[in-house]
Amino acid sequence: MAPGNLTQVTEFILTGVSDLPELQIPLFLVFLLIYGLTVMGNLGIITLTSVDSQLQTPMYFFLRHLAVINFSNSTVIAPKMLVNFLVSKKTTLYYECATQLGAFLVFIIAEVFMLAVMGYDRYVAICNPLLYMVVVSRQTCKLLVSLTYLYSFSTATVVSSLVFSESYCASNVINHFYCDSVPLLALSCSDTYIPETIIFVSASTNMFFSMTIVLVSYFNIVLSILRMRSSEGRKKAFSTCASHMMAVTVFYGTLLFMYLQPRTSHSLDTDKTASVFYTLVIPMLNPMIYSLRNKDVKAALRRFLMNPFWSLKTMKFMNL
Protein backbone atom coordinates (compact mmCIF):
# COMPACT_ATOMS: atom_id res chain seq x y z
CA MET A 1 0.00 0.00 0.00
CA ALA A 2 1.26 3.49 -0.80
CA PRO A 3 2.44 5.64 2.09
CA GLY A 4 -0.19 7.68 3.80
CA ASN A 5 1.29 11.05 2.81
CA LEU A 6 0.89 10.13 -0.88
CA THR A 7 -2.48 8.39 -0.81
CA GLN A 8 -4.91 11.20 -0.08
CA VAL A 9 -7.97 9.64 -1.70
CA THR A 10 -10.19 7.90 0.87
CA GLU A 11 -13.16 7.26 -1.41
CA PHE A 12 -13.97 7.02 -5.09
CA ILE A 13 -16.93 8.23 -7.12
CA LEU A 14 -18.37 5.89 -9.76
CA THR A 15 -19.88 7.52 -12.86
CA GLY A 16 -22.15 4.50 -13.40
CA VAL A 17 -23.54 3.15 -16.65
CA SER A 18 -24.97 6.54 -17.57
CA ASP A 19 -24.88 9.98 -15.96
CA LEU A 20 -28.21 11.10 -17.49
CA PRO A 21 -30.72 11.67 -14.64
CA GLU A 22 -33.73 10.62 -16.73
CA LEU A 23 -32.19 7.17 -17.36
CA GLN A 24 -31.45 6.25 -13.75
CA ILE A 25 -34.84 4.72 -12.86
CA PRO A 26 -35.33 2.88 -16.19
CA LEU A 27 -31.80 1.47 -15.96
CA PHE A 28 -32.38 0.50 -12.33
CA LEU A 29 -35.45 -1.51 -13.33
CA VAL A 30 -33.67 -3.18 -16.26
CA PHE A 31 -30.64 -4.24 -14.21
CA LEU A 32 -32.82 -5.25 -11.25
CA LEU A 33 -34.64 -7.64 -13.60
CA ILE A 34 -31.33 -8.95 -14.99
CA TYR A 35 -29.92 -9.51 -11.50
CA GLY A 36 -33.14 -11.16 -10.31
CA LEU A 37 -33.07 -13.60 -13.24
CA THR A 38 -29.37 -14.24 -12.60
CA VAL A 39 -29.98 -15.10 -8.95
CA MET A 40 -32.95 -17.36 -9.67
CA GLY A 41 -31.30 -19.11 -12.62
CA ASN A 42 -27.94 -19.82 -11.00
CA LEU A 43 -29.37 -20.79 -7.61
CA GLY A 44 -31.74 -23.07 -9.52
CA ILE A 45 -28.82 -24.78 -11.30
CA ILE A 46 -26.89 -25.08 -8.01
CA THR A 47 -29.92 -26.62 -6.26
CA LEU A 48 -30.83 -29.07 -9.04
CA THR A 49 -27.28 -30.33 -9.55
CA SER A 50 -26.94 -30.78 -5.78
CA VAL A 51 -30.18 -32.65 -5.02
CA ASP A 52 -31.02 -34.67 -8.13
CA SER A 53 -29.49 -38.15 -8.21
CA GLN A 54 -29.40 -38.22 -12.01
CA LEU A 55 -27.28 -35.07 -12.19
CA GLN A 56 -24.42 -36.46 -10.10
CA THR A 57 -21.92 -36.61 -12.97
CA PRO A 58 -18.70 -34.63 -13.62
CA MET A 59 -20.42 -32.46 -16.25
CA TYR A 60 -23.04 -31.23 -13.78
CA PHE A 61 -20.47 -30.92 -11.00
CA PHE A 62 -18.58 -28.40 -13.17
CA LEU A 63 -21.85 -26.75 -14.22
CA ARG A 64 -22.71 -26.27 -10.54
CA HIS A 65 -19.44 -24.47 -9.93
CA LEU A 66 -19.91 -22.33 -13.05
CA ALA A 67 -23.28 -21.31 -11.57
CA VAL A 68 -21.60 -20.50 -8.24
CA ILE A 69 -19.06 -18.34 -10.08
CA ASN A 70 -21.74 -16.57 -12.16
CA PHE A 71 -23.89 -15.91 -9.11
CA SER A 72 -20.93 -14.63 -7.08
CA ASN A 73 -19.51 -12.43 -9.84
CA SER A 74 -22.87 -10.82 -10.47
CA THR A 75 -23.46 -10.31 -6.73
CA VAL A 76 -20.09 -8.57 -6.35
CA ILE A 77 -21.18 -5.98 -8.94
CA ALA A 78 -24.98 -5.67 -9.10
CA PRO A 79 -26.15 -4.66 -5.58
CA LYS A 80 -23.80 -1.65 -5.36
CA MET A 81 -24.62 -0.75 -8.96
CA LEU A 82 -28.36 -0.85 -8.26
CA VAL A 83 -27.99 1.36 -5.16
CA ASN A 84 -26.00 3.90 -7.19
CA PHE A 85 -28.88 4.29 -9.64
CA LEU A 86 -30.99 5.63 -6.75
CA VAL A 87 -28.51 7.97 -5.06
CA SER A 88 -27.10 11.27 -6.25
CA LYS A 89 -23.54 10.70 -4.99
CA LYS A 90 -22.20 7.35 -6.19
CA THR A 91 -19.35 6.93 -3.72
CA THR A 92 -17.42 3.86 -2.65
CA LEU A 93 -14.86 3.74 0.14
CA TYR A 94 -11.20 3.07 -0.70
CA TYR A 95 -11.06 -0.37 0.92
CA GLU A 96 -14.56 -1.23 -0.31
CA CYS A 97 -13.33 -0.51 -3.83
CA ALA A 98 -10.24 -2.68 -3.30
CA THR A 99 -12.40 -5.54 -2.01
CA GLN A 100 -14.76 -5.30 -4.97
CA LEU A 101 -11.86 -5.35 -7.46
CA GLY A 102 -10.29 -8.37 -5.77
CA ALA A 103 -13.56 -10.33 -5.62
CA PHE A 104 -14.42 -9.48 -9.23
CA LEU A 105 -11.02 -10.71 -10.42
CA VAL A 106 -11.36 -13.96 -8.45
CA PHE A 107 -14.61 -14.87 -10.17
CA ILE A 108 -13.88 -13.60 -13.69
CA ILE A 109 -10.58 -15.54 -13.79
CA ALA A 110 -12.30 -18.58 -12.29
CA GLU A 111 -14.93 -18.43 -15.06
CA VAL A 112 -12.25 -18.29 -17.76
CA PHE A 113 -10.68 -21.52 -16.51
CA MET A 114 -13.92 -23.25 -15.49
CA LEU A 115 -15.08 -23.01 -19.10
CA ALA A 116 -11.76 -24.58 -20.15
CA VAL A 117 -12.23 -27.40 -17.61
CA MET A 118 -15.75 -28.00 -18.94
CA GLY A 119 -14.36 -28.13 -22.48
CA TYR A 120 -11.86 -30.80 -21.41
CA ASP A 121 -14.67 -32.71 -19.70
CA ARG A 122 -16.69 -32.77 -22.95
CA TYR A 123 -13.61 -33.88 -24.87
CA VAL A 124 -13.09 -36.90 -22.62
CA ALA A 125 -16.82 -37.75 -22.61
CA ILE A 126 -17.07 -37.80 -26.41
CA CYS A 127 -13.60 -38.93 -27.51
CA ASN A 128 -12.92 -41.46 -24.71
CA PRO A 129 -16.36 -42.45 -23.39
CA LEU A 130 -15.24 -45.84 -22.02
CA LEU A 131 -12.58 -44.19 -19.85
CA TYR A 132 -14.68 -41.17 -18.90
CA MET A 133 -15.44 -42.04 -15.28
CA VAL A 134 -11.81 -43.12 -14.76
CA VAL A 135 -10.14 -40.06 -16.32
CA VAL A 136 -12.65 -37.55 -14.90
CA SER A 137 -13.02 -39.20 -11.51
CA ARG A 138 -14.48 -37.60 -8.41
CA GLN A 139 -10.99 -36.78 -7.12
CA THR A 140 -9.97 -35.29 -10.48
CA CYS A 141 -13.09 -33.11 -10.54
CA LYS A 142 -12.37 -31.75 -7.07
CA LEU A 143 -8.71 -31.18 -7.93
CA LEU A 144 -9.51 -29.25 -11.13
CA VAL A 145 -12.05 -27.05 -9.36
CA SER A 146 -9.73 -26.46 -6.38
CA LEU A 147 -6.84 -25.47 -8.66
CA THR A 148 -9.15 -23.11 -10.56
CA TYR A 149 -10.20 -21.31 -7.38
CA LEU A 150 -6.68 -21.30 -5.94
CA TYR A 151 -5.15 -19.84 -9.09
CA SER A 152 -7.87 -17.22 -9.51
CA PHE A 153 -7.59 -16.15 -5.85
CA SER A 154 -3.78 -15.91 -6.05
CA THR A 155 -3.85 -13.90 -9.29
CA ALA A 156 -6.60 -11.59 -8.00
CA THR A 157 -4.63 -10.93 -4.81
CA VAL A 158 -1.49 -9.98 -6.74
CA VAL A 159 -3.28 -7.79 -9.29
CA SER A 160 -5.50 -5.94 -6.80
CA SER A 161 -2.48 -5.36 -4.53
CA LEU A 162 -0.54 -3.87 -7.43
CA VAL A 163 -3.43 -1.58 -8.39
CA PHE A 164 -3.89 -0.32 -4.84
CA SER A 165 -0.17 0.09 -4.22
CA GLU A 166 -0.37 3.04 -6.60
CA SER A 167 -0.85 6.61 -5.35
CA TYR A 168 -4.26 8.18 -5.83
CA CYS A 169 -3.91 11.81 -4.91
CA ALA A 170 -5.77 13.74 -7.60
CA SER A 171 -9.10 12.84 -9.24
CA ASN A 172 -11.20 10.16 -7.56
CA VAL A 173 -13.89 9.82 -10.25
CA ILE A 174 -13.88 6.31 -11.78
CA ASN A 175 -15.36 6.19 -15.27
CA HIS A 176 -17.10 2.88 -14.64
CA PHE A 177 -19.99 1.29 -12.72
CA TYR A 178 -17.66 -0.80 -10.52
CA CYS A 179 -14.02 -0.73 -9.41
CA ASP A 180 -11.97 -2.18 -12.27
CA SER A 181 -8.20 -2.10 -12.76
CA VAL A 182 -8.00 -0.09 -16.01
CA PRO A 183 -10.15 2.92 -14.98
CA LEU A 184 -8.51 2.90 -11.54
CA LEU A 185 -4.97 3.03 -12.95
CA ALA A 186 -6.09 5.87 -15.23
CA LEU A 187 -6.56 7.95 -12.05
CA SER A 188 -3.17 7.19 -10.52
CA CYS A 189 -0.70 10.03 -10.08
CA SER A 190 2.29 7.65 -10.04
CA ASP A 191 3.98 5.52 -12.70
CA THR A 192 1.61 2.68 -13.69
CA TYR A 193 3.90 0.88 -16.16
CA ILE A 194 4.60 -2.14 -13.93
CA PRO A 195 0.99 -2.89 -12.86
CA GLU A 196 -0.31 -2.28 -16.39
CA THR A 197 2.30 -4.64 -17.86
CA ILE A 198 1.62 -7.37 -15.29
CA ILE A 199 -2.15 -7.07 -15.78
CA PHE A 200 -1.78 -7.25 -19.58
CA VAL A 201 0.55 -10.27 -19.43
CA SER A 202 -1.66 -12.03 -16.89
CA ALA A 203 -4.88 -11.42 -18.84
CA SER A 204 -3.27 -12.45 -22.15
CA THR A 205 -1.77 -15.61 -20.64
CA ASN A 206 -5.05 -16.61 -18.99
CA MET A 207 -6.99 -16.11 -22.21
CA PHE A 208 -4.38 -17.91 -24.31
CA PHE A 209 -4.21 -21.05 -22.18
CA SER A 210 -7.95 -21.20 -21.58
CA MET A 211 -8.84 -20.74 -25.25
CA THR A 212 -6.16 -23.20 -26.33
CA ILE A 213 -7.66 -25.89 -24.09
CA VAL A 214 -11.15 -25.15 -25.42
CA LEU A 215 -10.12 -25.02 -29.09
CA VAL A 216 -8.01 -28.20 -28.92
CA SER A 217 -10.82 -29.99 -27.06
CA TYR A 218 -13.45 -29.00 -29.61
CA PHE A 219 -11.17 -29.69 -32.57
CA ASN A 220 -10.86 -33.28 -31.35
CA ILE A 221 -14.57 -33.43 -30.54
CA VAL A 222 -15.49 -32.38 -34.10
CA LEU A 223 -13.11 -34.97 -35.57
CA SER A 224 -14.60 -37.64 -33.31
CA ILE A 225 -18.16 -36.70 -34.28
CA LEU A 226 -17.32 -36.73 -38.01
CA ARG A 227 -15.91 -40.26 -37.66
CA MET A 228 -19.17 -41.55 -36.21
CA ARG A 229 -21.15 -43.67 -38.67
CA SER A 230 -24.53 -43.23 -37.02
CA SER A 231 -26.33 -39.93 -37.62
CA GLU A 232 -28.15 -40.48 -34.33
CA GLY A 233 -24.80 -40.86 -32.57
CA ARG A 234 -23.50 -37.64 -34.12
CA LYS A 235 -26.64 -35.79 -33.09
CA LYS A 236 -26.41 -37.06 -29.50
CA ALA A 237 -22.69 -36.23 -29.25
CA PHE A 238 -23.25 -32.73 -30.57
CA SER A 239 -26.17 -32.11 -28.21
CA THR A 240 -24.00 -32.92 -25.17
CA CYS A 241 -21.61 -30.07 -25.93
CA ALA A 242 -23.86 -27.58 -27.75
CA SER A 243 -24.74 -25.65 -24.58
CA HIS A 244 -21.11 -25.33 -23.53
CA MET A 245 -20.12 -24.22 -27.05
CA MET A 246 -22.77 -21.51 -26.92
CA ALA A 247 -21.68 -20.28 -23.46
CA VAL A 248 -18.00 -20.25 -24.51
CA THR A 249 -18.77 -18.35 -27.72
CA VAL A 250 -20.70 -15.62 -25.90
CA PHE A 251 -18.17 -15.24 -23.08
CA TYR A 252 -14.95 -15.35 -25.11
CA GLY A 253 -16.52 -13.33 -27.89
CA THR A 254 -17.19 -10.48 -25.47
CA LEU A 255 -13.67 -10.59 -24.03
CA LEU A 256 -12.04 -10.76 -27.47
CA PHE A 257 -14.15 -7.84 -28.67
CA MET A 258 -12.79 -5.76 -25.80
CA TYR A 259 -9.14 -6.80 -26.14
CA LEU A 260 -8.81 -6.98 -29.94
CA GLN A 261 -10.49 -3.74 -30.93
CA PRO A 262 -8.19 -1.10 -32.51
CA ARG A 263 -6.60 1.33 -30.05
CA THR A 264 -8.00 4.25 -32.06
CA SER A 265 -11.54 3.19 -31.18
CA HIS A 266 -10.72 1.87 -27.69
CA SER A 267 -12.18 3.83 -24.77
CA LEU A 268 -13.28 3.34 -21.20
CA ASP A 269 -16.88 3.80 -22.36
CA THR A 270 -16.46 0.82 -24.72
CA ASP A 271 -14.98 -1.23 -21.86
CA LYS A 272 -17.95 -0.24 -19.73
CA THR A 273 -20.40 -1.57 -22.31
CA ALA A 274 -18.50 -4.85 -22.68
CA SER A 275 -18.30 -5.16 -18.89
CA VAL A 276 -22.10 -5.09 -18.65
CA PHE A 277 -22.17 -8.27 -20.74
CA TYR A 278 -19.59 -10.38 -18.92
CA THR A 279 -20.50 -9.25 -15.39
CA LEU A 280 -24.30 -9.14 -15.64
CA VAL A 281 -25.78 -10.37 -18.93
CA ILE A 282 -23.73 -13.56 -19.42
CA PRO A 283 -24.29 -14.79 -15.81
CA MET A 284 -28.02 -14.37 -16.53
CA LEU A 285 -27.83 -16.18 -19.89
CA ASN A 286 -25.75 -19.20 -18.80
CA PRO A 287 -28.50 -20.90 -16.73
CA MET A 288 -30.93 -20.39 -19.63
CA ILE A 289 -28.43 -21.81 -22.14
CA TYR A 290 -27.74 -24.89 -20.04
CA SER A 291 -31.34 -25.53 -19.01
CA LEU A 292 -33.37 -24.73 -22.13
CA ARG A 293 -31.20 -27.00 -24.31
CA ASN A 294 -30.74 -29.75 -21.72
CA LYS A 295 -33.32 -32.51 -21.28
CA ASP A 296 -31.69 -33.79 -18.08
CA VAL A 297 -31.91 -30.40 -16.36
CA LYS A 298 -35.53 -29.90 -17.44
CA ALA A 299 -36.45 -33.38 -16.21
CA ALA A 300 -34.66 -32.71 -12.89
CA LEU A 301 -36.62 -29.46 -12.53
CA ARG A 302 -39.91 -31.32 -13.02
CA ARG A 303 -38.91 -33.91 -10.41
CA PHE A 304 -37.88 -31.18 -7.96
CA LEU A 305 -41.12 -29.22 -8.42
CA MET A 306 -43.18 -32.39 -7.85
CA ASN A 307 -41.42 -33.20 -4.55
CA PRO A 308 -39.07 -30.39 -3.41
CA PHE A 309 -38.90 -31.41 0.27
CA TRP A 310 -37.79 -34.97 -0.47
CA SER A 311 -35.18 -33.65 -2.93
CA LEU A 312 -33.71 -31.31 -0.31
CA LYS A 313 -33.58 -34.12 2.27
CA THR A 314 -31.53 -36.30 -0.10
CA MET A 315 -29.06 -33.49 -0.86
CA LYS A 316 -26.55 -34.61 1.79
CA PHE A 317 -26.35 -38.11 0.28
CA MET A 318 -25.18 -36.95 -3.12
CA ASN A 319 -21.65 -37.96 -4.08
CA LEU A 320 -20.75 -34.84 -6.08
Coordinates of C-alpha atoms in Angstrom, one line a residue:
M1 CA 0.0 0.0 0.0
A2 CA 1.3 3.5 -0.8
P3 CA 2.4 5.6 2.1
G4 CA -0.2 7.7 3.8
N5 CA 1.3 11.0 2.8
L6 CA 0.9 10.1 -0.9
T7 CA -2.5 8.4 -0.8
Q8 CA -4.9 11.2 -0.1
V9 CA -8.0 9.6 -1.7
T10 CA -10.2 7.9 0.9
E11 CA -13.2 7.3 -1.4
F12 CA -14.0 7.0 -5.1
I13 CA -16.9 8.2 -7.1
L14 CA -18.4 5.9 -9.8
T15 CA -19.9 7.5 -12.9
G16 CA -22.2 4.5 -13.4
V17 CA -23.5 3.2 -16.6
S18 CA -25.0 6.5 -17.6
D19 CA -24.9 10.0 -16.0
L20 CA -28.2 11.1 -17.5
P21 CA -30.7 11.7 -14.6
E22 CA -33.7 10.6 -16.7
L23 CA -32.2 7.2 -17.4
Q24 CA -31.5 6.2 -13.8
I25 CA -34.8 4.7 -12.9
P26 CA -35.3 2.9 -16.2
L27 CA -31.8 1.5 -16.0
F28 CA -32.4 0.5 -12.3
L29 CA -35.5 -1.5 -13.3
V30 CA -33.7 -3.2 -16.3
F31 CA -30.6 -4.2 -14.2
L32 CA -32.8 -5.3 -11.3
L33 CA -34.6 -7.6 -13.6
I34 CA -31.3 -8.9 -15.0
Y35 CA -29.9 -9.5 -11.5
G36 CA -33.1 -11.2 -10.3
L37 CA -33.1 -13.6 -13.2
T38 CA -29.4 -14.2 -12.6
V39 CA -30.0 -15.1 -8.9
M40 CA -33.0 -17.4 -9.7
G41 CA -31.3 -19.1 -12.6
N42 CA -27.9 -19.8 -11.0
L43 CA -29.4 -20.8 -7.6
G44 CA -31.7 -23.1 -9.5
I45 CA -28.8 -24.8 -11.3
I46 CA -26.9 -25.1 -8.0
T47 CA -29.9 -26.6 -6.3
L48 CA -30.8 -29.1 -9.0
T49 CA -27.3 -30.3 -9.5
S50 CA -26.9 -30.8 -5.8
V51 CA -30.2 -32.6 -5.0
D52 CA -31.0 -34.7 -8.1
S53 CA -29.5 -38.1 -8.2
Q54 CA -29.4 -38.2 -12.0
L55 CA -27.3 -35.1 -12.2
Q56 CA -24.4 -36.5 -10.1
T57 CA -21.9 -36.6 -13.0
P58 CA -18.7 -34.6 -13.6
M59 CA -20.4 -32.5 -16.2
Y60 CA -23.0 -31.2 -13.8
F61 CA -20.5 -30.9 -11.0
F62 CA -18.6 -28.4 -13.2
L63 CA -21.9 -26.7 -14.2
R64 CA -22.7 -26.3 -10.5
H65 CA -19.4 -24.5 -9.9
L66 CA -19.9 -22.3 -13.0
A67 CA -23.3 -21.3 -11.6
V68 CA -21.6 -20.5 -8.2
I69 CA -19.1 -18.3 -10.1
N70 CA -21.7 -16.6 -12.2
F71 CA -23.9 -15.9 -9.1
S72 CA -20.9 -14.6 -7.1
N73 CA -19.5 -12.4 -9.8
S74 CA -22.9 -10.8 -10.5
T75 CA -23.5 -10.3 -6.7
V76 CA -20.1 -8.6 -6.4
I77 CA -21.2 -6.0 -8.9
A78 CA -25.0 -5.7 -9.1
P79 CA -26.1 -4.7 -5.6
K80 CA -23.8 -1.6 -5.4
M81 CA -24.6 -0.7 -9.0
L82 CA -28.4 -0.8 -8.3
V83 CA -28.0 1.4 -5.2
N84 CA -26.0 3.9 -7.2
F85 CA -28.9 4.3 -9.6
L86 CA -31.0 5.6 -6.7
V87 CA -28.5 8.0 -5.1
S88 CA -27.1 11.3 -6.2
K89 CA -23.5 10.7 -5.0
K90 CA -22.2 7.3 -6.2
T91 CA -19.4 6.9 -3.7
T92 CA -17.4 3.9 -2.7
L93 CA -14.9 3.7 0.1
Y94 CA -11.2 3.1 -0.7
Y95 CA -11.1 -0.4 0.9
E96 CA -14.6 -1.2 -0.3
C97 CA -13.3 -0.5 -3.8
A98 CA -10.2 -2.7 -3.3
T99 CA -12.4 -5.5 -2.0
Q100 CA -14.8 -5.3 -5.0
L101 CA -11.9 -5.4 -7.5
G102 CA -10.3 -8.4 -5.8
A103 CA -13.6 -10.3 -5.6
F104 CA -14.4 -9.5 -9.2
L105 CA -11.0 -10.7 -10.4
V106 CA -11.4 -14.0 -8.5
F107 CA -14.6 -14.9 -10.2
I108 CA -13.9 -13.6 -13.7
I109 CA -10.6 -15.5 -13.8
A110 CA -12.3 -18.6 -12.3
E111 CA -14.9 -18.4 -15.1
V112 CA -12.2 -18.3 -17.8
F113 CA -10.7 -21.5 -16.5
M114 CA -13.9 -23.3 -15.5
L115 CA -15.1 -23.0 -19.1
A116 CA -11.8 -24.6 -20.1
V117 CA -12.2 -27.4 -17.6
M118 CA -15.7 -28.0 -18.9
G119 CA -14.4 -28.1 -22.5
Y120 CA -11.9 -30.8 -21.4
D121 CA -14.7 -32.7 -19.7
R122 CA -16.7 -32.8 -22.9
Y123 CA -13.6 -33.9 -24.9
V124 CA -13.1 -36.9 -22.6
A125 CA -16.8 -37.8 -22.6
I126 CA -17.1 -37.8 -26.4
C127 CA -13.6 -38.9 -27.5
N128 CA -12.9 -41.5 -24.7
P129 CA -16.4 -42.5 -23.4
L130 CA -15.2 -45.8 -22.0
L131 CA -12.6 -44.2 -19.8
Y132 CA -14.7 -41.2 -18.9
M133 CA -15.4 -42.0 -15.3
V134 CA -11.8 -43.1 -14.8
V135 CA -10.1 -40.1 -16.3
V136 CA -12.6 -37.6 -14.9
S137 CA -13.0 -39.2 -11.5
R138 CA -14.5 -37.6 -8.4
Q139 CA -11.0 -36.8 -7.1
T140 CA -10.0 -35.3 -10.5
C141 CA -13.1 -33.1 -10.5
K142 CA -12.4 -31.8 -7.1
L143 CA -8.7 -31.2 -7.9
L144 CA -9.5 -29.2 -11.1
V145 CA -12.1 -27.0 -9.4
S146 CA -9.7 -26.5 -6.4
L147 CA -6.8 -25.5 -8.7
T148 CA -9.1 -23.1 -10.6
Y149 CA -10.2 -21.3 -7.4
L150 CA -6.7 -21.3 -5.9
Y151 CA -5.1 -19.8 -9.1
S152 CA -7.9 -17.2 -9.5
F153 CA -7.6 -16.2 -5.9
S154 CA -3.8 -15.9 -6.1
T155 CA -3.8 -13.9 -9.3
A156 CA -6.6 -11.6 -8.0
T157 CA -4.6 -10.9 -4.8
V158 CA -1.5 -10.0 -6.7
V159 CA -3.3 -7.8 -9.3
S160 CA -5.5 -5.9 -6.8
S161 CA -2.5 -5.4 -4.5
L162 CA -0.5 -3.9 -7.4
V163 CA -3.4 -1.6 -8.4
F164 CA -3.9 -0.3 -4.8
S165 CA -0.2 0.1 -4.2
E166 CA -0.4 3.0 -6.6
S167 CA -0.8 6.6 -5.4
Y168 CA -4.3 8.2 -5.8
C169 CA -3.9 11.8 -4.9
A170 CA -5.8 13.7 -7.6
S171 CA -9.1 12.8 -9.2
N172 CA -11.2 10.2 -7.6
V173 CA -13.9 9.8 -10.2
I174 CA -13.9 6.3 -11.8
N175 CA -15.4 6.2 -15.3
H176 CA -17.1 2.9 -14.6
F177 CA -20.0 1.3 -12.7
Y178 CA -17.7 -0.8 -10.5
C179 CA -14.0 -0.7 -9.4
D180 CA -12.0 -2.2 -12.3
S181 CA -8.2 -2.1 -12.8
V182 CA -8.0 -0.1 -16.0
P183 CA -10.2 2.9 -15.0
L184 CA -8.5 2.9 -11.5
L185 CA -5.0 3.0 -12.9
A186 CA -6.1 5.9 -15.2
L187 CA -6.6 8.0 -12.0
S188 CA -3.2 7.2 -10.5
C189 CA -0.7 10.0 -10.1
S190 CA 2.3 7.6 -10.0
D191 CA 4.0 5.5 -12.7
T192 CA 1.6 2.7 -13.7
Y193 CA 3.9 0.9 -16.2
I194 CA 4.6 -2.1 -13.9
P195 CA 1.0 -2.9 -12.9
E196 CA -0.3 -2.3 -16.4
T197 CA 2.3 -4.6 -17.9
I198 CA 1.6 -7.4 -15.3
I199 CA -2.1 -7.1 -15.8
F200 CA -1.8 -7.3 -19.6
V201 CA 0.5 -10.3 -19.4
S202 CA -1.7 -12.0 -16.9
A203 CA -4.9 -11.4 -18.8
S204 CA -3.3 -12.5 -22.1
T205 CA -1.8 -15.6 -20.6
N206 CA -5.0 -16.6 -19.0
M207 CA -7.0 -16.1 -22.2
F208 CA -4.4 -17.9 -24.3
F209 CA -4.2 -21.1 -22.2
S210 CA -7.9 -21.2 -21.6
M211 CA -8.8 -20.7 -25.2
T212 CA -6.2 -23.2 -26.3
I213 CA -7.7 -25.9 -24.1
V214 CA -11.2 -25.2 -25.4
L215 CA -10.1 -25.0 -29.1
V216 CA -8.0 -28.2 -28.9
S217 CA -10.8 -30.0 -27.1
Y218 CA -13.5 -29.0 -29.6
F219 CA -11.2 -29.7 -32.6
N220 CA -10.9 -33.3 -31.4
I221 CA -14.6 -33.4 -30.5
V222 CA -15.5 -32.4 -34.1
L223 CA -13.1 -35.0 -35.6
S224 CA -14.6 -37.6 -33.3
I225 CA -18.2 -36.7 -34.3
L226 CA -17.3 -36.7 -38.0
R227 CA -15.9 -40.3 -37.7
M228 CA -19.2 -41.6 -36.2
R229 CA -21.1 -43.7 -38.7
S230 CA -24.5 -43.2 -37.0
S231 CA -26.3 -39.9 -37.6
E232 CA -28.1 -40.5 -34.3
G233 CA -24.8 -40.9 -32.6
R234 CA -23.5 -37.6 -34.1
K235 CA -26.6 -35.8 -33.1
K236 CA -26.4 -37.1 -29.5
A237 CA -22.7 -36.2 -29.3
F238 CA -23.2 -32.7 -30.6
S239 CA -26.2 -32.1 -28.2
T240 CA -24.0 -32.9 -25.2
C241 CA -21.6 -30.1 -25.9
A242 CA -23.9 -27.6 -27.8
S243 CA -24.7 -25.7 -24.6
H244 CA -21.1 -25.3 -23.5
M245 CA -20.1 -24.2 -27.0
M246 CA -22.8 -21.5 -26.9
A247 CA -21.7 -20.3 -23.5
V248 CA -18.0 -20.3 -24.5
T249 CA -18.8 -18.4 -27.7
V250 CA -20.7 -15.6 -25.9
F251 CA -18.2 -15.2 -23.1
Y252 CA -15.0 -15.4 -25.1
G253 CA -16.5 -13.3 -27.9
T254 CA -17.2 -10.5 -25.5
L255 CA -13.7 -10.6 -24.0
L256 CA -12.0 -10.8 -27.5
F257 CA -14.2 -7.8 -28.7
M258 CA -12.8 -5.8 -25.8
Y259 CA -9.1 -6.8 -26.1
L260 CA -8.8 -7.0 -29.9
Q261 CA -10.5 -3.7 -30.9
P262 CA -8.2 -1.1 -32.5
R263 CA -6.6 1.3 -30.1
T264 CA -8.0 4.3 -32.1
S265 CA -11.5 3.2 -31.2
H266 CA -10.7 1.9 -27.7
S267 CA -12.2 3.8 -24.8
L268 CA -13.3 3.3 -21.2
D269 CA -16.9 3.8 -22.4
T270 CA -16.5 0.8 -24.7
D271 CA -15.0 -1.2 -21.9
K272 CA -17.9 -0.2 -19.7
T273 CA -20.4 -1.6 -22.3
A274 CA -18.5 -4.8 -22.7
S275 CA -18.3 -5.2 -18.9
V276 CA -22.1 -5.1 -18.7
F277 CA -22.2 -8.3 -20.7
Y278 CA -19.6 -10.4 -18.9
T279 CA -20.5 -9.3 -15.4
L280 CA -24.3 -9.1 -15.6
V281 CA -25.8 -10.4 -18.9
I282 CA -23.7 -13.6 -19.4
P283 CA -24.3 -14.8 -15.8
M284 CA -28.0 -14.4 -16.5
L285 CA -27.8 -16.2 -19.9
N286 CA -25.7 -19.2 -18.8
P287 CA -28.5 -20.9 -16.7
M288 CA -30.9 -20.4 -19.6
I289 CA -28.4 -21.8 -22.1
Y290 CA -27.7 -24.9 -20.0
S291 CA -31.3 -25.5 -19.0
L292 CA -33.4 -24.7 -22.1
R293 CA -31.2 -27.0 -24.3
N294 CA -30.7 -29.8 -21.7
K295 CA -33.3 -32.5 -21.3
D296 CA -31.7 -33.8 -18.1
V297 CA -31.9 -30.4 -16.4
K298 CA -35.5 -29.9 -17.4
A299 CA -36.4 -33.4 -16.2
A300 CA -34.7 -32.7 -12.9
L301 CA -36.6 -29.5 -12.5
R302 CA -39.9 -31.3 -13.0
R303 CA -38.9 -33.9 -10.4
F304 CA -37.9 -31.2 -8.0
L305 CA -41.1 -29.2 -8.4
M306 CA -43.2 -32.4 -7.9
N307 CA -41.4 -33.2 -4.5
P308 CA -39.1 -30.4 -3.4
F309 CA -38.9 -31.4 0.3
W310 CA -37.8 -35.0 -0.5
S311 CA -35.2 -33.6 -2.9
L312 CA -33.7 -31.3 -0.3
K313 CA -33.6 -34.1 2.3
T314 CA -31.5 -36.3 -0.1
M315 CA -29.1 -33.5 -0.9
K316 CA -26.5 -34.6 1.8
F317 CA -26.4 -38.1 0.3
M318 CA -25.2 -36.9 -3.1
N319 CA -21.7 -38.0 -4.1
L320 CA -20.7 -34.8 -6.1

